[in-house]
Amino acid sequence: MAAAESTPPATTEAPKPAEPTEPTESTQAPAADQPAADQPADEKPADEKPAADQVDGAGSPANGNPLADTEAKVEVKLADLQADPDNPLYSAKTFEELQLSDELLKGIHQMNFRKPSKIQEKALPLLLINPPQNMIAQSQSGTGKTAAFSLNILSRIDINNVAPQALVLAPSRELARQILGVITHMGQFIEGLKTMAAVPDPTRRGMKYEAHVLVGTPGTAMDMIRRRLLDPRSIKILVLDEADNMLDQGGLGEQCTRVKALIPGSFQTVLFSATFPDHVINFAQRFAPNANVITLAHEELTIEGIKQLCIDCPSEPGKYDVLLKFYGLMSQASSIIFVRKKQTAEELEVRMSADGHKVAQLSGNLEGDARDRVIDAFRSGEAKVLITTNVLARGIDVQSVTMVINFDVPTMANGRDPDPETYLHRIGRTGRFGRVGVALTLIHDRPSWDQLHAIADYYKTEVQPLPLDDWDAVEETITKVIKNSRAGKSTVEMSN
Ligand SMILES: Nc1ncnc2c1ncn2[C@@H]1O[C@H](COP(=O)(O)OP(=O)(O)OP(=O)(O)O)[C@@H](O)[C@H]1O
């Protein structure tokens, strides 16, 4: 996969059809202690472009884990997973049977998608019905929700009308850029297609948003419509990705509701997420009235390929030594460390760098273009360890991530109650589309132990404790998972 070498233009026109390449990965939510990534246009600088490398499913993972190439014994590959009716990647149909245009089929094949996943197979026919119907859809992390709503959008665009016809909203600029990359990539054979990001960008001040598909953050979209830079009159599809997060968070929820109110006439409202907690689903149903609904039970949400582990650290300050020890063992892996506070992210960056680790850090304290550089460096493999807050807990798709570390157990804003949704999204940054990965949570006292176990109970899942006094056993457990032949592979490698 090419690193962040070429920067797509601000307005992304469908590129010339390319020879099929190896699949690349693509890429993402604000923390309780973070501001929403989106701010009114004049607050945070940004970028219009999709992330340099985030065409999900379209290339080999640049920061692939060399461990995965050795001693691979387990031969369960994507085709096998997709043939298992109990697997979320299973489908009884082919993309051809889903009545997609030839241009879209070419786009899908170029991304090396061989067969739809369960959510793609179930959601697409319902999304494509005419007259269009609203949809609320849930499926496990990394199972291809982006492609499901993107294929609906690209199937419904009138290419002769270069005006915003579809508006996709996401909770962070990183996720918005990633989704933009996927739509642009998937629609590359649709001649004349224009896609654009609507995230804070000081260089665009006063410029109009003239593209068929816009992907942005709610505050910017609202601001641009109000300033008459984004004409909402042709919008026929409104998608909220990570919809539970968008509707549940005070500021974001209000902005989404306002954007919706600013779109005239009738349009299709589509809400996707891996989680729809009970207290959000009623609001979601008011936001998308009479929607077709695809939901899952809590216990169906964890991904089999993600091995969940925990270590009981001697004290809160002692967590750092455990982390270092851990990285001493696992230096090759591409990984994300999640912390609760921006300050912890910054401190960890300084300490780990001083201890000789090459790490990158991304939190709400960084300006937009600096954030873009960090995430692009992580996607390209230039940075293998990413320290971040919940700002990137959701949606970010980097296929080569084989390890997620919860340096802090995810909790609600009060810091006491466990946050099962954030836990699920965080660990879901690994184990994408049939790959395997490790999710390690550090606990250090009774409250953190209780929080983690409440989360495990909620999902009826097992979190295996690792012994602090036997690092050989720890190493053995971890390497067993990440040496699996499915660890950090590209879609092509998985399919062969
Ligand atoms: N049919 C398919 N065949 C092969 N790979 C696919 C297919 N559909 C999607 N993918 C790949 O699976 C990965 C995960 O997809 P995506 O990011 O859309 O997941 P998601 O369900 O939105 O996850 P999350 O809940 O974390 O946001 C991407 O790398 C994408 O390219």
mmCIF file with all atom_site columns, C-alpha atoms in Angstrom, residues 158-231:
data_model
loop_
_atom_site.group_PDB
_atom_site.id
_atom_site.type_symbol
_atom_site.label_atom_id
_atom_site.label_alt_id
_atom_site.label_comp_id
_atom_site.label_asym_id
_atom_site.label_entity_id
_atom_site.label_seq_id
_atom_site.pdbx_PDB_ins_code
_atom_site.Cartn_x
_atom_site.Cartn_y
_atom_site.Cartn_z
_atom_site.occupancy
_atom_site.B_iso_or_equiv
_atom_site.pdbx_formal_charge
_atom_site.auth_seq_id
_atom_site.auth_comp_id
_atom_site.auth_asym_id
_atom_site.auth_atom_id
_atom_site.pdbx_PDB_model_num
ATOM 1  C CA . ASP A 1 158 ? -27.999 11.637 -10.320 1.00 0.00 ? 158 ASP A CA 1
ATOM 2  C CA . ILE A 1 159 ? -24.633 12.365 -11.873 1.00 0.00 ? 159 ILE A CA 1
ATOM 3  C CA . ASN A 1 160 ? -26.081 15.173 -14.019 1.00 0.00 ? 160 ASN A CA 1
ATOM 4  C CA . ASN A 1 161 ? -26.854 17.288 -10.993 1.00 0.00 ? 161 ASN A CA 1
ATOM 5  C CA . VAL A 1 162 ? -23.628 18.455 -9.377  1.00 0.00 ? 162 VAL A CA 1
ATOM 6  C CA . ALA A 1 163 ? -25.215 19.426 -6.074  1.00 0.00 ? 163 ALA A CA 1
ATOM 7  C CA . PRO A 1 164 ? -25.073 17.747 -2.665  1.00 0.00 ? 164 PRO A CA 1
ATOM 8  C CA . GLN A 1 165 ? -27.428 14.770 -2.949  1.00 0.00 ? 165 GLN A CA 1
ATOM 9  C CA . ALA A 1 166 ? -26.059 12.699 -0.077  1.00 0.00 ? 166 ALA A CA 1
ATOM 10 C CA . LEU A 1 167 ? -24.722 13.986 3.232   1.00 0.00 ? 167 LEU A CA 1
ATOM 11 C CA . VAL A 1 168 ? -22.872 11.588 5.516   1.00 0.00 ? 168 VAL A CA 1
ATOM 12 C CA . LEU A 1 169 ? -22.152 12.764 9.065   1.00 0.00 ? 169 LEU A CA 1
ATOM 13 C CA . ALA A 1 170 ? -19.570 11.196 11.369  1.00 0.00 ? 170 ALA A CA 1
ATOM 14 C CA . PRO A 1 171 ? -18.411 12.154 14.869  1.00 0.00 ? 171 PRO A CA 1
ATOM 15 C CA . SER A 1 172 ? -14.750 12.847 14.047  1.00 0.00 ? 172 SER A CA 1
ATOM 16 C CA . ARG A 1 173 ? -12.799 14.424 11.194  1.00 0.00 ? 173 ARG A CA 1
ATOM 17 C CA . GLU A 1 174 ? -10.690 11.265 10.905  1.00 0.00 ? 174 GLU A CA 1
ATOM 18 C CA . LEU A 1 175 ? -13.730 9.095  10.378  1.00 0.00 ? 175 LEU A CA 1
ATOM 19 C CA . ALA A 1 176 ? -15.271 11.593 7.960   1.00 0.00 ? 176 ALA A CA 1
ATOM 20 C CA . ARG A 1 177 ? -12.074 11.599 5.883   1.00 0.00 ? 177 ARG A CA 1
ATOM 21 C CA . GLN A 1 178 ? -11.970 7.828  5.945   1.00 0.00 ? 178 GLN A CA 1
ATOM 22 C CA . ILE A 1 179 ? -15.570 7.453  4.780   1.00 0.00 ? 179 ILE A CA 1
ATOM 23 C CA . LEU A 1 180 ? -14.906 10.009 2.055   1.00 0.00 ? 180 LEU A CA 1
ATOM 24 C CA . GLY A 1 181 ? -11.999 7.886  0.897   1.00 0.00 ? 181 GLY A CA 1
ATOM 25 C CA . VAL A 1 182 ? -14.148 4.758  0.772   1.00 0.00 ? 182 VAL A CA 1
ATOM 26 C CA . ILE A 1 183 ? -16.945 6.434  -1.201  1.00 0.00 ? 183 ILE A CA 1
ATOM 27 C CA . THR A 1 184 ? -14.491 8.017  -3.602  1.00 0.00 ? 184 THR A CA 1
ATOM 28 C CA . HIS A 1 185 ? -12.693 4.751  -4.134  1.00 0.00 ? 185 HIS A CA 1
ATOM 29 C CA . MET A 1 186 ? -15.838 2.724  -4.525  1.00 0.00 ? 186 MET A CA 1
ATOM 30 C CA . GLY A 1 187 ? -17.302 5.251  -6.955  1.00 0.00 ? 187 GLY A CA 1
ATOM 31 C CA . GLN A 1 188 ? -14.143 5.645  -9.024  1.00 0.00 ? 188 GLN A CA 1
ATOM 32 C CA . PHE A 1 189 ? -15.753 4.182  -12.153 1.00 0.00 ? 189 PHE A CA 1
ATOM 33 C CA . ILE A 1 190 ? -18.759 6.522  -12.017 1.00 0.00 ? 190 ILE A CA 1
ATOM 34 C CA . GLU A 1 191 ? -17.731 9.143  -14.511 1.00 0.00 ? 191 GLU A CA 1
ATOM 35 C CA . GLY A 1 192 ? -17.988 12.695 -13.217 1.00 0.00 ? 192 GLY A CA 1
ATOM 36 C CA . LEU A 1 193 ? -18.615 11.748 -9.598  1.00 0.00 ? 193 LEU A CA 1
ATOM 37 C CA . LYS A 1 194 ? -17.579 14.468 -7.171  1.00 0.00 ? 194 LYS A CA 1
ATOM 38 C CA . THR A 1 195 ? -17.159 13.881 -3.474  1.00 0.00 ? 195 THR A CA 1
ATOM 39 C CA . MET A 1 196 ? -16.051 16.354 -0.837  1.00 0.00 ? 196 MET A CA 1
ATOM 40 C CA . ALA A 1 197 ? -15.267 16.588 2.855   1.00 0.00 ? 197 ALA A CA 1
ATOM 41 C CA . ALA A 1 198 ? -17.218 18.976 5.059   1.00 0.00 ? 198 ALA A CA 1
ATOM 42 C CA . VAL A 1 199 ? -14.865 19.196 8.018   1.00 0.00 ? 199 VAL A CA 1
ATOM 43 C CA . PRO A 1 200 ? -13.398 22.379 9.485   1.00 0.00 ? 200 PRO A CA 1
ATOM 44 C CA . ASP A 1 201 ? -10.975 23.896 6.974   1.00 0.00 ? 201 ASP A CA 1
ATOM 45 C CA . PRO A 1 202 ? -9.831  27.505 7.135   1.00 0.00 ? 202 PRO A CA 1
ATOM 46 C CA . THR A 1 203 ? -8.544  27.358 3.553   1.00 0.00 ? 203 THR A CA 1
ATOM 47 C CA . ARG A 1 204 ? -12.094 26.919 2.266   1.00 0.00 ? 204 ARG A CA 1
ATOM 48 C CA . ARG A 1 205 ? -13.556 29.986 3.876   1.00 0.00 ? 205 ARG A CA 1
ATOM 49 C CA . GLY A 1 206 ? -16.410 31.296 1.727   1.00 0.00 ? 206 GLY A CA 1
ATOM 50 C CA . MET A 1 207 ? -16.183 28.499 -0.852  1.00 0.00 ? 207 MET A CA 1
ATOM 51 C CA . LYS A 1 208 ? -19.250 26.541 -1.910  1.00 0.00 ? 208 LYS A CA 1
ATOM 52 C CA . TYR A 1 209 ? -19.646 22.802 -1.505  1.00 0.00 ? 209 TYR A CA 1
ATOM 53 C CA . GLU A 1 210 ? -20.333 21.610 -5.027  1.00 0.00 ? 210 GLU A CA 1
ATOM 54 C CA . ALA A 1 211 ? -20.218 17.825 -5.126  1.00 0.00 ? 211 ALA A CA 1
ATOM 55 C CA . HIS A 1 212 ? -22.652 14.925 -5.342  1.00 0.00 ? 212 HIS A CA 1
ATOM 56 C CA . VAL A 1 213 ? -21.629 13.409 -2.015  1.00 0.00 ? 213 VAL A CA 1
ATOM 57 C CA . LEU A 1 214 ? -20.477 15.258 1.093   1.00 0.00 ? 214 LEU A CA 1
ATOM 58 C CA . VAL A 1 215 ? -18.987 13.595 4.139   1.00 0.00 ? 215 VAL A CA 1
ATOM 59 C CA . GLY A 1 216 ? -18.463 15.704 7.205   1.00 0.00 ? 216 GLY A CA 1
ATOM 60 C CA . THR A 1 217 ? -18.875 16.451 10.837  1.00 0.00 ? 217 THR A CA 1
ATOM 61 C CA . PRO A 1 218 ? -22.217 17.790 12.072  1.00 0.00 ? 218 PRO A CA 1
ATOM 62 C CA . GLY A 1 219 ? -21.048 21.222 13.264  1.00 0.00 ? 219 GLY A CA 1
ATOM 63 C CA . THR A 1 220 ? -19.380 22.067 9.958   1.00 0.00 ? 220 THR A CA 1
ATOM 64 C CA . ALA A 1 221 ? -22.320 20.788 7.918   1.00 0.00 ? 221 ALA A CA 1
ATOM 65 C CA . MET A 1 222 ? -24.703 22.891 9.990   1.00 0.00 ? 222 MET A CA 1
ATOM 66 C CA . ASP A 1 223 ? -22.487 25.942 9.731   1.00 0.00 ? 223 ASP A CA 1
ATOM 67 C CA . MET A 1 224 ? -22.060 25.572 5.978   1.00 0.00 ? 224 MET A CA 1
ATOM 68 C CA . ILE A 1 225 ? -25.787 25.199 5.363   1.00 0.00 ? 225 ILE A CA 1
ATOM 69 C CA . ARG A 1 226 ? -26.499 28.285 7.474   1.00 0.00 ? 226 ARG A CA 1
ATOM 70 C CA . ARG A 1 227 ? -23.891 30.289 5.586   1.00 0.00 ? 227 ARG A CA 1
ATOM 71 C CA . ARG A 1 228 ? -25.503 29.127 2.331   1.00 0.00 ? 228 ARG A CA 1
ATOM 72 C CA . LEU A 1 229 ? -22.242 27.514 1.228   1.00 0.00 ? 229 LEU A CA 1
ATOM 73 C CA . LEU A 1 230 ? -23.889 24.096 1.279   1.00 0.00 ? 230 LEU A CA 1
ATOM 74 C CA . ASP A 1 231 ? -27.181 23.994 -0.597  1.00 0.00 ? 231 ASP A CA 1
#
